[in-house]
Structure formats: C-alpha cells, structure tokens
Coordinates of C-alpha atoms in Angstrom, one line a residue:
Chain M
X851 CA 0.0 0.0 0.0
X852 CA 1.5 3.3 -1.0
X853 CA 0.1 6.9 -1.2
X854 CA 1.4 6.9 -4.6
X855 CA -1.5 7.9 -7.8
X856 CA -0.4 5.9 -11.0
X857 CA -1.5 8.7 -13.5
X858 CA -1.4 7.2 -17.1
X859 CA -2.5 9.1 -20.5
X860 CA -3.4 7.8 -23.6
X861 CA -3.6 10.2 -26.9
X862 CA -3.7 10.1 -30.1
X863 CA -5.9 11.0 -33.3
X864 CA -10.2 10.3 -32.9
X865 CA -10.6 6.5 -33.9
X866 CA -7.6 5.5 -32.8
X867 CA -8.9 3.5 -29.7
X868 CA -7.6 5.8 -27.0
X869 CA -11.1 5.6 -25.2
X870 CA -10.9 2.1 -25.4
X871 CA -7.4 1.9 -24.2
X872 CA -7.9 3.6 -21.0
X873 CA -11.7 1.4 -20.7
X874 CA -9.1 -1.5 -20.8
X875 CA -6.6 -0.5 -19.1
X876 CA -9.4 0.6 -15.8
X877 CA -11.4 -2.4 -16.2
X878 CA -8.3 -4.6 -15.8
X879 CA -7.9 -2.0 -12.7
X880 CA -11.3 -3.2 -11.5
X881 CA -10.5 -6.8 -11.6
X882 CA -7.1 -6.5 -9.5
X883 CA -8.9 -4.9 -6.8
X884 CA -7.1 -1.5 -7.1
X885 CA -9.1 2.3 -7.0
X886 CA -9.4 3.8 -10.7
X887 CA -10.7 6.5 -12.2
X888 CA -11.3 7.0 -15.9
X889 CA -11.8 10.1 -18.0
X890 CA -12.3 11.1 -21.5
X891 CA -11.5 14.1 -23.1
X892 CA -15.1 15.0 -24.0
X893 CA -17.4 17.2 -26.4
X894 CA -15.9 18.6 -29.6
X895 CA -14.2 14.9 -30.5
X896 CA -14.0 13.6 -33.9
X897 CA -12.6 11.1 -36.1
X898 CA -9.3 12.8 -37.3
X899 CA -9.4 15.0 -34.2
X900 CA -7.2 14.4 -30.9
X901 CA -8.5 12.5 -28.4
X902 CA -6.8 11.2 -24.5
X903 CA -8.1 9.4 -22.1
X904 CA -6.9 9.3 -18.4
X905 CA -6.8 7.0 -15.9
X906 CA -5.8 7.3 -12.4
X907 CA -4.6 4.1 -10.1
X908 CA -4.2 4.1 -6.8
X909 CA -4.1 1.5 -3.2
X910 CA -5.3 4.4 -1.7
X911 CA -8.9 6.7 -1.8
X912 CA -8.2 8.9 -5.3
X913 CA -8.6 12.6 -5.1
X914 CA -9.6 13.5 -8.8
X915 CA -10.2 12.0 -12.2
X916 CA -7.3 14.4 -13.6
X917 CA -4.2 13.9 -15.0
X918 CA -2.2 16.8 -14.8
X919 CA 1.5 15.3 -15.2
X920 CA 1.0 11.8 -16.3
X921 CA 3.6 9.4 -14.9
X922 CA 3.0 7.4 -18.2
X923 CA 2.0 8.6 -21.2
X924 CA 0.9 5.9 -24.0
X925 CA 1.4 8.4 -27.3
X926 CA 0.1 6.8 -30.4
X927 CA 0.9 10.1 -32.9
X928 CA 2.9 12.5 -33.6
X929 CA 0.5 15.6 -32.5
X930 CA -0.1 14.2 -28.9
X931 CA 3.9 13.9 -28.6
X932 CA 4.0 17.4 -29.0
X933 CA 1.7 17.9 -26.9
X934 CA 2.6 16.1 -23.7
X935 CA 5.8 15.2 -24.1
X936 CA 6.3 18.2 -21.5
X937 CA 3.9 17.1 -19.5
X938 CA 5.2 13.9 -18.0
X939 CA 6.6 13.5 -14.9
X940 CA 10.9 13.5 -14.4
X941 CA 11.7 9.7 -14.9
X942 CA 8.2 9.0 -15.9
X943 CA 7.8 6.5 -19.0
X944 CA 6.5 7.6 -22.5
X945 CA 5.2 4.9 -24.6
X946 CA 5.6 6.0 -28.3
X947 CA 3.8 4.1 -31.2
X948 CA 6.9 5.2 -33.4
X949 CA 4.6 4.2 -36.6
X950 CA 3.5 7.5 -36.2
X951 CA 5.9 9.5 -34.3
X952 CA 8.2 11.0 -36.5
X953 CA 10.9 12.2 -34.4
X954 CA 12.6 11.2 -31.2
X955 CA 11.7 12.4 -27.7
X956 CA 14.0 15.7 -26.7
X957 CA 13.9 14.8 -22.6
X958 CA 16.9 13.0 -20.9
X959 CA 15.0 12.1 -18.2
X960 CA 12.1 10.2 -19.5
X961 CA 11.6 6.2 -19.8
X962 CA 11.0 5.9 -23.4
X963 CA 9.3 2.6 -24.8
X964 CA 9.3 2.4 -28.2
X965 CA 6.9 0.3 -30.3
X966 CA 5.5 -0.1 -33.7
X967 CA 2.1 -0.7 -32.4
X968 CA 0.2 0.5 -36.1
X969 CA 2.7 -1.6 -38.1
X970 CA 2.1 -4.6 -35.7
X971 CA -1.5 -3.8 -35.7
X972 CA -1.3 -3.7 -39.2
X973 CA 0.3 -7.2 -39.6
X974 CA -2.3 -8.8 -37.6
X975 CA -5.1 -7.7 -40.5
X976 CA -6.2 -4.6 -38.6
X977 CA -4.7 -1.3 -37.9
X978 CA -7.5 -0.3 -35.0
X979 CA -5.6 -3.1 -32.6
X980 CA -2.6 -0.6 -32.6
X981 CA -4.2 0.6 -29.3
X982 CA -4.1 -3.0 -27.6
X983 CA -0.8 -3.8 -29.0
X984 CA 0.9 -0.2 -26.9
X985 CA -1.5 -1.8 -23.9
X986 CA 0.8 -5.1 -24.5
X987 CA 4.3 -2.7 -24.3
X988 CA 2.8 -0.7 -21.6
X989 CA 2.1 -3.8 -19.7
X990 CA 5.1 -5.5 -20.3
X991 CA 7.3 -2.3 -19.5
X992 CA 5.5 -1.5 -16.2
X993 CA 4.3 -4.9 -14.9
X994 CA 1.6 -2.4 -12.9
X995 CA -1.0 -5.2 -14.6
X996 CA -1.1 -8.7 -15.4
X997 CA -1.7 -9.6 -18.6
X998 CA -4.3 -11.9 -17.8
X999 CA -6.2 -9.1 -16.2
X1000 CA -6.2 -7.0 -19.2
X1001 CA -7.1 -10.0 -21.2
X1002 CA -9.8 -10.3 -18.9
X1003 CA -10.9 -6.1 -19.8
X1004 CA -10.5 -6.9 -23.5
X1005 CA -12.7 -9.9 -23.1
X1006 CA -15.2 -8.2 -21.0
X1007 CA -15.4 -4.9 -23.6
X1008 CA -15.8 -6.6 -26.9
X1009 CA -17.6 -10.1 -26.2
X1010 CA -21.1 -8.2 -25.8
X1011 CA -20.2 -6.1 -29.0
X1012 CA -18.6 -8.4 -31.3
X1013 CA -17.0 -11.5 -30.5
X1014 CA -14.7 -11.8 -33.6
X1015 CA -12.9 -8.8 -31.9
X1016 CA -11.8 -10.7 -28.7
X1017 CA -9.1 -12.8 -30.4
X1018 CA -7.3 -10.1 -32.4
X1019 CA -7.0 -7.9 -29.8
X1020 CA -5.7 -10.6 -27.4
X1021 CA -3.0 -11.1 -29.9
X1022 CA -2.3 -7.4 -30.4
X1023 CA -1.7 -7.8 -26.6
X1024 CA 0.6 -10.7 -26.5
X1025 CA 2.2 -8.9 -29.8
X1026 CA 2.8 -5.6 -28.3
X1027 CA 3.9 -7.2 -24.7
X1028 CA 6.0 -9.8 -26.6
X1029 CA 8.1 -6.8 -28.6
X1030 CA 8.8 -5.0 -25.5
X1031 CA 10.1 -7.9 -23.6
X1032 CA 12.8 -8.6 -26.4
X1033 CA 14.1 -5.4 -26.4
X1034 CA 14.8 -5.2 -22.7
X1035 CA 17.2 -8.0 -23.4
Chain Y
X307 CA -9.4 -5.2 -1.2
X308 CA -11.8 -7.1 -3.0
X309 CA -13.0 -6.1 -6.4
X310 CA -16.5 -8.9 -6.1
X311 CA -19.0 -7.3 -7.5
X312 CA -17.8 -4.3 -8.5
X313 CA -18.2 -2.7 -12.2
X314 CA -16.5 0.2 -13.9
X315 CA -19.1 3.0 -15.0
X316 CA -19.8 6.6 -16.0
X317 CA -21.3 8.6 -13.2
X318 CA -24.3 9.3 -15.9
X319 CA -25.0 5.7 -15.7
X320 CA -24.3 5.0 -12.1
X321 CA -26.9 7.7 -11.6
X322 CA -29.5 6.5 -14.1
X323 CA -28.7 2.3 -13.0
X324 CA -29.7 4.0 -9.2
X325 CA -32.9 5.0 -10.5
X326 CA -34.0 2.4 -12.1
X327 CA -33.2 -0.3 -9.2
X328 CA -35.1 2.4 -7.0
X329 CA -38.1 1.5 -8.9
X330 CA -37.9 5.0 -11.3
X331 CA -40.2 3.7 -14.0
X332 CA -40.8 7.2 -15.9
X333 CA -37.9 9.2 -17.8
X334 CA -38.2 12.2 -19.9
X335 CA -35.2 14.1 -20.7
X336 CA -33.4 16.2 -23.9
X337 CA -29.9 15.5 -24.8
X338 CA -26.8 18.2 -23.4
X339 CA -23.8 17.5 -23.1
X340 CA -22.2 16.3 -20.2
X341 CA -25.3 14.4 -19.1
X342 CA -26.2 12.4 -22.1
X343 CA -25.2 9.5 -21.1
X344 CA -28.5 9.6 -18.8
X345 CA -30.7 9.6 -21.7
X346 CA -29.0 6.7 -23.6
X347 CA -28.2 4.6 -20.5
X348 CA -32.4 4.9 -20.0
X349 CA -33.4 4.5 -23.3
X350 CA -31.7 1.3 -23.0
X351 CA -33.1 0.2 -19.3
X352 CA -36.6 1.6 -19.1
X353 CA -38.2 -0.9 -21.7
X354 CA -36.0 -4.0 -20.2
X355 CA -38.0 -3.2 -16.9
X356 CA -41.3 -2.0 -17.9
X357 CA -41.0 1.9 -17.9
X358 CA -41.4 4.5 -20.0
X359 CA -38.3 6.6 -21.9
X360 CA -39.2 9.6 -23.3
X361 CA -37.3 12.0 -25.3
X362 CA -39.3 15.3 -24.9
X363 CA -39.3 17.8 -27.3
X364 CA -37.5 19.7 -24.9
X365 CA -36.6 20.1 -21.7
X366 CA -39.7 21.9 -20.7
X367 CA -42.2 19.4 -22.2
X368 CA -39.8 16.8 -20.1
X369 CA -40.0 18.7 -17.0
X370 CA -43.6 19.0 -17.1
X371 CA -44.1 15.2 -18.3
X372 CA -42.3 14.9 -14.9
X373 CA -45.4 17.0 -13.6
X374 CA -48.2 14.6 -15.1
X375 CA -46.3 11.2 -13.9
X376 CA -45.5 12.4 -10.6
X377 CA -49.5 13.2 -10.1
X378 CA -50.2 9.7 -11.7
X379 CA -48.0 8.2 -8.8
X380 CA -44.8 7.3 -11.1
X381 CA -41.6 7.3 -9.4
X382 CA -40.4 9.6 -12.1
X383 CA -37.3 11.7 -13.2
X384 CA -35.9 14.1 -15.5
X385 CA -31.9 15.0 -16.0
X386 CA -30.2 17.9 -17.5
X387 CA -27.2 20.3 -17.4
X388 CA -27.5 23.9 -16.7
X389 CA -29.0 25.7 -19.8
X390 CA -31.5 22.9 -19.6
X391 CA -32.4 23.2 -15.8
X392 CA -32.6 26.8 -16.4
X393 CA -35.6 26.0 -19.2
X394 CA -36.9 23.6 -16.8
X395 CA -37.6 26.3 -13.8
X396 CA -41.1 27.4 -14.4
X397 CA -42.3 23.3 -14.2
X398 CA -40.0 22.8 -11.1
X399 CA -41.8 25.9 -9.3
X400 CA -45.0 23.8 -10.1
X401 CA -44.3 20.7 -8.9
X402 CA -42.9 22.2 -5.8
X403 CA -46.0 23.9 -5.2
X404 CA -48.2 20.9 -5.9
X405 CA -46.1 18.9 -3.7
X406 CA -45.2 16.1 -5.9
X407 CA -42.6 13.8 -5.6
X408 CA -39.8 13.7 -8.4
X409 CA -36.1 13.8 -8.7
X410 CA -34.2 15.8 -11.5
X411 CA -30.6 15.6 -12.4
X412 CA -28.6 18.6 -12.9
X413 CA -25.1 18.0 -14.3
X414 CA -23.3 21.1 -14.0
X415 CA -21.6 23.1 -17.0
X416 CA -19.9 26.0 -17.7
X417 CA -22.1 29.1 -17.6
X418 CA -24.0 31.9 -17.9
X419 CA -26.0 31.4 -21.3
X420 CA -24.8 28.7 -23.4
X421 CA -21.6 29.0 -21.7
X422 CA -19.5 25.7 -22.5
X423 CA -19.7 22.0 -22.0
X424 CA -17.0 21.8 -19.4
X425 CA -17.7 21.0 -15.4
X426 CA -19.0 23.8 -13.0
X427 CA -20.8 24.3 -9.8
X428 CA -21.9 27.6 -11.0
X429 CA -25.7 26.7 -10.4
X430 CA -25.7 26.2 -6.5
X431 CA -27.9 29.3 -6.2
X432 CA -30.4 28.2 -8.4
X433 CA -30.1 24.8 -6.8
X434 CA -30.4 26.0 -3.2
X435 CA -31.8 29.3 -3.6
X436 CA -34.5 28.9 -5.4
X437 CA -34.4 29.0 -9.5
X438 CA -37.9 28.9 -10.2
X439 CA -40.5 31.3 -8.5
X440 CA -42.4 31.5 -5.2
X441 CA -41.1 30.5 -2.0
X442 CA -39.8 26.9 -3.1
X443 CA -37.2 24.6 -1.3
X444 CA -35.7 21.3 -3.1
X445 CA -33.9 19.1 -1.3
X446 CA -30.6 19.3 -3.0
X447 CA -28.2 15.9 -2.9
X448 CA -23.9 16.7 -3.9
X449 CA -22.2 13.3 -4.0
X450 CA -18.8 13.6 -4.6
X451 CA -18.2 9.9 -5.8
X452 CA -19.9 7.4 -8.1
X453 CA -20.5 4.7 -5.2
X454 CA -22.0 8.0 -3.4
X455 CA -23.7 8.7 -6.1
X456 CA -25.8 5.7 -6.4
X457 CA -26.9 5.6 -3.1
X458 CA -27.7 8.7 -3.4
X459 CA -29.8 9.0 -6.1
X460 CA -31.8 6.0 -4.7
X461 CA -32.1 7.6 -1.6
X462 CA -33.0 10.9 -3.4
X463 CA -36.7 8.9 -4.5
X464 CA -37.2 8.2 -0.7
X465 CA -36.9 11.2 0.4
X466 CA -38.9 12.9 -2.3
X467 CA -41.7 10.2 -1.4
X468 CA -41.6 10.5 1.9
X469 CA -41.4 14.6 2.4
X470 CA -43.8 14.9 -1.3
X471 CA -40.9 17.2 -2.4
X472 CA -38.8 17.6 -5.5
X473 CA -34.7 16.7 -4.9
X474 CA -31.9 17.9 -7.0
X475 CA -29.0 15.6 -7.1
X476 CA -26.7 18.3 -7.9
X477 CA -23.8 17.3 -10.0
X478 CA -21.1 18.7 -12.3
X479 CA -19.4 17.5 -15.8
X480 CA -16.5 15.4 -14.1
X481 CA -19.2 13.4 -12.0
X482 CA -21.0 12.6 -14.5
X483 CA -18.1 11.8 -17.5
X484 CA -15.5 10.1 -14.9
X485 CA -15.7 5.9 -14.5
X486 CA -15.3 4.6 -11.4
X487 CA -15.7 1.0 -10.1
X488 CA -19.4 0.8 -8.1
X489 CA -20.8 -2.2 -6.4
X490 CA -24.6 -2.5 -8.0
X491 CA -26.5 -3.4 -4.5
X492 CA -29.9 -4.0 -4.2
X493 CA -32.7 -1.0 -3.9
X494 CA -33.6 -1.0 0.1
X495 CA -35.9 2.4 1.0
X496 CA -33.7 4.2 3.2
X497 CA -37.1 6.2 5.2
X498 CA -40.4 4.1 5.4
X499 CA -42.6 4.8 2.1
X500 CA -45.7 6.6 3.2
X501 CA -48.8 5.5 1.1
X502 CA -49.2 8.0 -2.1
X503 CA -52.4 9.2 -1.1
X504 CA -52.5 12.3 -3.7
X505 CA -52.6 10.5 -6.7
X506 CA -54.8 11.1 -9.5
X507 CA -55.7 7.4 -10.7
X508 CA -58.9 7.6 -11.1
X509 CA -62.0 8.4 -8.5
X510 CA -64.3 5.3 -9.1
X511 CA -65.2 4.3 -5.3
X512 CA -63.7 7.5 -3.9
X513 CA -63.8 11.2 -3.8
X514 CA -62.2 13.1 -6.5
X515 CA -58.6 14.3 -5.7
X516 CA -57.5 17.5 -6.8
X517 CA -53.7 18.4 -7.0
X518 CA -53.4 22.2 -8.3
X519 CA -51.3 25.2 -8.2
X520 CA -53.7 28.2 -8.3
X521 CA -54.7 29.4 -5.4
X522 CA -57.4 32.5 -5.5
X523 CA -60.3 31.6 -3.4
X524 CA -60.8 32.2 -0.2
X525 CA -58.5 35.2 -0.3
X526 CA -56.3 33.5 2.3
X527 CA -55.8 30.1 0.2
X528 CA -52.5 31.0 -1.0
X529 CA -51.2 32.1 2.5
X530 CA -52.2 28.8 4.2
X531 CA -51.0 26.6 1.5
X532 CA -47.5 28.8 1.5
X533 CA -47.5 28.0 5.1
X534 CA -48.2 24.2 5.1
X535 CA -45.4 24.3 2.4
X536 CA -43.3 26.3 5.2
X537 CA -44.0 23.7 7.7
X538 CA -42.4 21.0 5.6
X539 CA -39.1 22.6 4.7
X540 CA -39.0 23.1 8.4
X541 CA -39.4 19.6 9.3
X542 CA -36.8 19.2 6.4
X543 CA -34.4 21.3 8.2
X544 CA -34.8 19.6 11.7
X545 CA -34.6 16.1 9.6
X546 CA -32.3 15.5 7.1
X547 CA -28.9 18.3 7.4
X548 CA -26.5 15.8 5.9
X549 CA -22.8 16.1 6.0
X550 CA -18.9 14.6 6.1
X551 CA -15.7 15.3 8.0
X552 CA -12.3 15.1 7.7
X553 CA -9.9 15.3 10.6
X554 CA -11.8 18.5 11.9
X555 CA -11.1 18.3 15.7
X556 CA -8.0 19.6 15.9
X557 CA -7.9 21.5 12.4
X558 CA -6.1 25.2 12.5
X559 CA -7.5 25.6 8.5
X560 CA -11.1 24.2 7.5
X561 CA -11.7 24.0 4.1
X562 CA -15.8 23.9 2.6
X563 CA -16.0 22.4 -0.2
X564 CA -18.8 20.2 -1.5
X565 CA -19.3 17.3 -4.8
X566 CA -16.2 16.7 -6.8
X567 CA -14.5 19.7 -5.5
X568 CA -14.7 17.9 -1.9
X569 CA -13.3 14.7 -3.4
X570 CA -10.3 16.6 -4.2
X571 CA -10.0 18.8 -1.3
X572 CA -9.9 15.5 0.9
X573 CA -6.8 15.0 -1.5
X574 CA -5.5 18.4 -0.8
X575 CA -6.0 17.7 3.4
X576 CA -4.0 14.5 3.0
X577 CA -1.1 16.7 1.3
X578 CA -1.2 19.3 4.1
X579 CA -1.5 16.9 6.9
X580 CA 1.9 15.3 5.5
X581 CA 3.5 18.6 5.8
X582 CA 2.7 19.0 8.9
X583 CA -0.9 21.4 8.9
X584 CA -4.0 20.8 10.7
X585 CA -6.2 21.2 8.0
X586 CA -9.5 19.7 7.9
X587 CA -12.6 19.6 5.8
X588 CA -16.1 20.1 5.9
X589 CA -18.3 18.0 2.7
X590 CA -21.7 19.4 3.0
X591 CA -23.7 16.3 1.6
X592 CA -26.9 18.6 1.7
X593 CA -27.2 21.9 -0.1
X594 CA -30.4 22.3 1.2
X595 CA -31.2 21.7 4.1
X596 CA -27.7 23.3 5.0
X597 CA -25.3 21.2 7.9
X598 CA -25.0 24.5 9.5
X599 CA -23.9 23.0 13.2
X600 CA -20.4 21.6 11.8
X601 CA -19.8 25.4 10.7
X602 CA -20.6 26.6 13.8
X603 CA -18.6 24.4 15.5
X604 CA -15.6 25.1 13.5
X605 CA -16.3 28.5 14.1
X606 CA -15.4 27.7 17.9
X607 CA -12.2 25.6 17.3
X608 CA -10.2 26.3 14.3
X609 CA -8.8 29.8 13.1
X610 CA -9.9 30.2 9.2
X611 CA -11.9 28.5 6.6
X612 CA -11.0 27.7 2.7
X613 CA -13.7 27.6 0.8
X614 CA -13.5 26.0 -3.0
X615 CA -15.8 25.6 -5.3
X616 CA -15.7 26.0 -9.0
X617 CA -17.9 29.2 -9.6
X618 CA -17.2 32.6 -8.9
X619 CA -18.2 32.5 -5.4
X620 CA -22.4 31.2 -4.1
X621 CA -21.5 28.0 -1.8
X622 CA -19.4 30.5 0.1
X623 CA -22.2 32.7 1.2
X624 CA -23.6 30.2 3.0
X625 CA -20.2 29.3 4.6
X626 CA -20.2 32.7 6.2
X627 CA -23.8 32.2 7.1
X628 CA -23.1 29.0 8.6
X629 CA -19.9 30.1 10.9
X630 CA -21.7 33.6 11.3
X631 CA -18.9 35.5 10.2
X632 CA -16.9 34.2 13.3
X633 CA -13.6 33.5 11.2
X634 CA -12.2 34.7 8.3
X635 CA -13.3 33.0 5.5
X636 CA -10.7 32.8 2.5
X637 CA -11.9 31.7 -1.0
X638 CA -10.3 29.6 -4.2
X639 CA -12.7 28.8 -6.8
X640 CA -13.5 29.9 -11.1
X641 CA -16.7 29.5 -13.1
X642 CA -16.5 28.5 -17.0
X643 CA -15.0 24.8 -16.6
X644 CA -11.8 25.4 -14.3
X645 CA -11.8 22.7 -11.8
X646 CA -9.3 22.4 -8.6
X647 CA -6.6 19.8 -8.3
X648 CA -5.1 18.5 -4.4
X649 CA -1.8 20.5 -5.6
X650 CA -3.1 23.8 -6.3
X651 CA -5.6 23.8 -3.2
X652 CA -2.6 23.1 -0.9
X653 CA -0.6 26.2 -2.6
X654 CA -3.4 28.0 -1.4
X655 CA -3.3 26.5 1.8
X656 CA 0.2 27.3 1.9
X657 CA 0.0 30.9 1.0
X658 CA -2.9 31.0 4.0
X659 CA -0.4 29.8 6.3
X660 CA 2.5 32.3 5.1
X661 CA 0.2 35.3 5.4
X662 CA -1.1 34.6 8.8
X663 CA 2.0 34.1 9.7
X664 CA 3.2 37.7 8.5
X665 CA 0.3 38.9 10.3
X666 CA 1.2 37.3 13.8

C-alpha cells in the first residue's frame, strides 16, 4: 500500500482507440482490486481529431479524475507527442507508437518505450488493434498489470459487442507485450 | 481489497442504474452534453424493466411530463445540465408547489447562457436558492463519488416520497463523464414509504382528488398553503442536514467544499497533513437543508476556513452564514470549466499559512 497515484495518459488522433485503451486499461484496474478512475476528453471529439483518455490508479482513496503530469504517457501520434511530451513527470515513461511519431523524444530524463504498435497492428489484419498492441508494451514495460487481467478487460469490452474482436485484440496484446520484452534483453 | 461485485461506470450511468433499481419507472429528458449518457443509459433500461423513456421535445415538455407522472403516482425523473435546468424552472416551481414527488438531475456546466460544455458548480444558487418562482425549497443531494452517487440517487426517490418534495441531485461534468468502479446493491428504501395518497388514478369508489397550483379563493388560500409548504421545509431542516468530515477536531484551517471539488480537497487535506498542517474539511452532503452546526462548530475551534468551489463564489455565502462571520473566510474557486486539483488547493493552503504568519 503506498500513497502513490499511477497517472497514465493515452492520446492520439479520434478513432484511434484511445477511449478504449484507458476502458481497458481501468477495467483490468477493477479486476485487480485496485481504485481507478477514468476520464475522456469529451465534447468537440471527432474522427481525425485528438482524443486522450486518463486513468488514475491508486491502493489508496483517489482525489480527482485528472491527469495533470502523467507518470505514463501511451502516445500513439505524432500531435499528442507534441503535446505532452512536457507534460510527464521527471523519470516517468512515455510509450511512443513510433509508426506514427516522426521524431525522437527531446527529454533526458524520460523512460522511453518504443513500439511499432500500427505496423504490428497492421500485420495482424487490422490497424484499429494498434491501441491493444501499446496496452501489450505498456504492460510488459510496467508490470503495474497482469496480462491476464487486461485480457480479462479486453474480453469483457468486446464479447457483448462483437466477439470476432476478442481474439485479435488478445493477440495485439501478446504482440505488443512480446516486442517490449525482447528489447529489454 | 476485493474487487466482487464491483463494475466500472460513467457517473451518468451510475446515476441513471440507481434509478431504475429504486423503482424510477418514468424518464423524460433532452440531450446536453455532459449528461447524455443519462438519456441513452435509459433508453436502453426503461423498456428492459417495464418503464417509460421519453425524449421530450424539450426540456420543458420533459420537465412538465415529470409533472403529469409524478401526479399519476410514477416514481419519475428528468436529467439535464444547466442551460437545460434553467428551461426547466417554471415546471419545477409547479411541482414544488403541488407537492409532488420527483427527482431531477442537474449535471453542472460552464455558464452563464450557453456557456461551455465543461464541469462547473456555478448553479448552486439556483439549486439551493431557489431558480424557479415562489417561496420553493428542493432538497438538494452533492455526491462527490460514483458509489455515493448511487446511493444517493436511490435515496433521493425516498426522500422525495416520503417529504412529497422535489430533490436535485446536484452534480457537475467530471461526476457525470468520470468511470469509477461501483458495487450494484440491491434498492432497500432508506425512510419508510408513506402511502401516495394524492394520486390522480382515477375516483371510481372514492372522492375526487385535486392536485393544483392556483390558489385564488378564499382570499387567504395561497397564504395557508404557502405556510403548510413552510412547515415541511421546516421539518426538512430539523430532519435531514447531511454532512462529512475530515480530521476537523484539531484543524487550524477548514476547508468547505462540496461534490467533486470535496473529493479533491480531501486529497488536498491528506497533502497538508503530511507537511505537517491541521487542516480539515467540511463536505456538505446537503445543499439544502444546509449542515449549518459543523460550521458553527468550527467557528469555535479552528482559526480560518478555505472555501473551493468551481464558480465565482455562491456556496461560500452560505459558509459565512453558517460560521456567522466568526472566522475569516478565504476563497479559491472559477466559473466556466476550471476545476481544482489536491496540488493547487494546498498552494493555497500554503499561502494561507505564510500570510497569517506575517500577520502574527
């Protein structure tokens, strides 16, 4: 039990799954027992647009659904880089889908995991899984989760919507987790 | 910590899934944003459980569909955000005055006029003061967390059954757009459920009921129903003050704060506390009826309140009310969708402390 917040964002362009990446990432949350709270950037939000979600973890009661200065931030384009790459916390950890990211990240002092979540996604038959495959990295990189847990959220998001969905994104998991554990070696 | 049971939800749907275990079997409402989940979410529900969904025209057909169901004996509700509860004040004045039962949801935003779709508490005047016209009181519910805000908005159709008044649950944009993991218990009435002996069902085998609003005959109609009304908000008052707080005994620095903004003061208290200040916190859970006596108390005991809120000042009146002016009263708080986080309310904190300081 620590005091600590986890504060995690997740951006990138509208349709990109960012909403579904923090439902995900909270509902795997819900399973482990642990306080979350979930937020969307909301109202003006379109397809082509930005969009982040936010999601706060915590052992302890959780003041606010806000995310000021993310101690991870999950970055799938090159906009929301831009954006937050200031944001994060010293020694916090940016996940970069580097599909999309067209330049490095400038800070010294950041955890940077790099992944080629839309090309991976893309492999798989479907670019939308690029958001589950940077879950997978995030996953592996932090081991805040068990996989099984967020294979648990994935299941429990898309079985009532469409089942054919589970499996890919599963694999996009595994994929994404898979990558990021042989390049720690 | 145990996660049985528990599912992850927008506060719009916490709310709405409340309702409809509480037996709320009547829903008219217009879409605005940052309450439309409540709409959808009961589109969905009412015809699984035998209600009725209705998407008014607008928000003062809904409100006054409210009217009609609440005087048929429907546990009823209607849910907005503030542009839309503004529209919906004449129907509210009515149903206060005919003494009917209802509950009606109003998601804060950004104000005045259109103002934006970000979170506010920029209505707690028109919440607590009045709104509509004629000397009116609703009961006025501020959870600050989803699990609080299921109970509640169950408890909210017990109270408006058992006291025949209107409630507000009085929320903002982050309540109802944040998820958090709540526990879906079981509907248990919190008061005991008098019969609804006011409802217009039809006479056969009785005498005719009449529930109106227009008083002109005898002269003195009007001043005797005003004062029946007046005897209920005072047995409101003696009844139901509801409230929460956080290390207040030995606190130097109380802050006021009340819904979200509470949730995150509470965060702001833990932050002080580790550095060292006795700060405490007072969560009105009531708007109206107002916990005065905590106020008063910490009139006695600590030095200074803090109040926040996220409008330009209205919840802090009644602060100063409460404590009677017996202690300064400092003051952090925005209208048009700024919201507070734990770190800037303790900078405030901390400047309180540095310029008493210079003042000893």
């Amino acid at each position: 039990m620590t005091d600590h917040e986890t504060k995690i964002i997740i951006a990138g362009f509208g349709g990109q799954g960012v909403v579904v990446a923090g439902n995900i990432i909270a509902r795997a949350c819900v399973i482990e027992g642990k306080n979350v709270t979930g937020m969307v950037s909301y109202g003006a939000e379109m397809r082509g647009g930005t969009a982040n979600a936010t999601v706060v973890i915590s052992d302890r009661e959780i003041a606010g659904p806000f995310v000021e200065r993310p101690d991870i931030a999950i970055i799938m384009n090159q906009p929301s880089l831009d954006k937050f790459e200031d944001m994060i916390v010293s020694r916090g950890l940016a996940v970069l889908n580097t599909s999309l990211v067209d330049r490095n990240v400038q800070r010294r002092d950041l955890d940077v995991a790099e992944i080629e979540a839309s090309r991976i996604a893309h492999r798989l038959g479907n670019v939308r899984v690029a958001n589950i495959v940077a879950i997978g990295a995030f996953a592996a990189r932090t081991n805040l989760l068990e996989m099984s847990s967020l294979a648990r959220g994935i299941e429990d998001l898309f079985k009532s919507k469409k089942a054919a969905l589970v499996d890919i994104n599963k694999e996009a998991l595994r994929q994404g987790a898979q990558m990021m554990a042989r390049f720690k070696e | 910590m145990s996660s049985q049971g528990k599912i992850l939800l927008k506060g719009n749907e916490v709310m709405s899934e409340a309702a409809i275990q509480a037996g709320c079997r009547f829903f008219a409402g217009y879409p605005i944003t940052p309450q439309n989940e409540v709409p959808e979410y009961m589109s969905k529900r009412m015809p699984q459980v035998g209600g009725t969904f209705i998407q008014a025209e607008s928000e003062i057909a809904a409100i006054n569909m409210i009217f009609g169901a609440s005087a048929a004996g429907a546990r009823c509700m209607t849910s907005s955000s503030s542009p839309g509860i503004s529209l919906k004040q004449e129907g509210i004045s009515y149903i206060a005055a005919a003494q009917l039962p209802c509950v009606i949801a109003n998601m804060q935003r950004g104000g005045p006029g259109l103002g934006n779709i970000r979170a506010s508490q920029a209505d707690y005047f028109q919440a607590v003061k009045g709104g509509g016209h004629g000397d009116y009181r609703l009961i006025v519910f501020a959870p600050s967390t989803l699990p609080e805000l299921y109970k509640l908005t169950m408890n909210a159709f017990d109270y408006a059954d058992y006291y025949r008044n209107p409630v507000m649950i009085l929320g903002d944009g982050i309540l109802g757009q944040m998820a958090e993991p709540v526990e879906i218990l079981p509907y248990e009435p919190i008061v005991e459920l008098p019969e609804k002996d006011f409802v217009l069902d039809g006479c056969k085998g009785r005498k005719p009921r009449v529930l109106k609003t227009l008083f002109l005959r005898p002269s003195m109609a009007l001043v005797r129903h005003n004062d029946l009304l007046q005897a209920s908000y005072k047995k409101i008052t003696a009844e139901l003050k509801l409230h929460e707080e956080t290390e207040t005994d030995d606190a130097e620095l109380v802050i006021a704060a009340y819904g979200i903004t509470a949730r995150i003061a509470k965060g702001a208290v833990k932050i002080a506390r580790q550095n060292g200040m006795k700060v405490g916190l007072i969560r009105p859970i009531t708007l109206w009826p107002f916990p005065d006596e905590p106020f008063k108390r910490a009139a006695r005991t600590a030095d200074r309140f803090l109040v926040v809120e996220m409008s330009g000042g209205q919840f802090i009146e009644d602060v100063k009310l409460a404590s009677e002016c017996k202690k300064p009263v400092e003051f952090l708080g925005s209208g048009g969708g700024w919201y507070p986080t734990p770190d800037n309310i303790f900078e405030k904190i901390q400047t309180i402390y540095e310029t008493e300081a210079l003042v000893d």
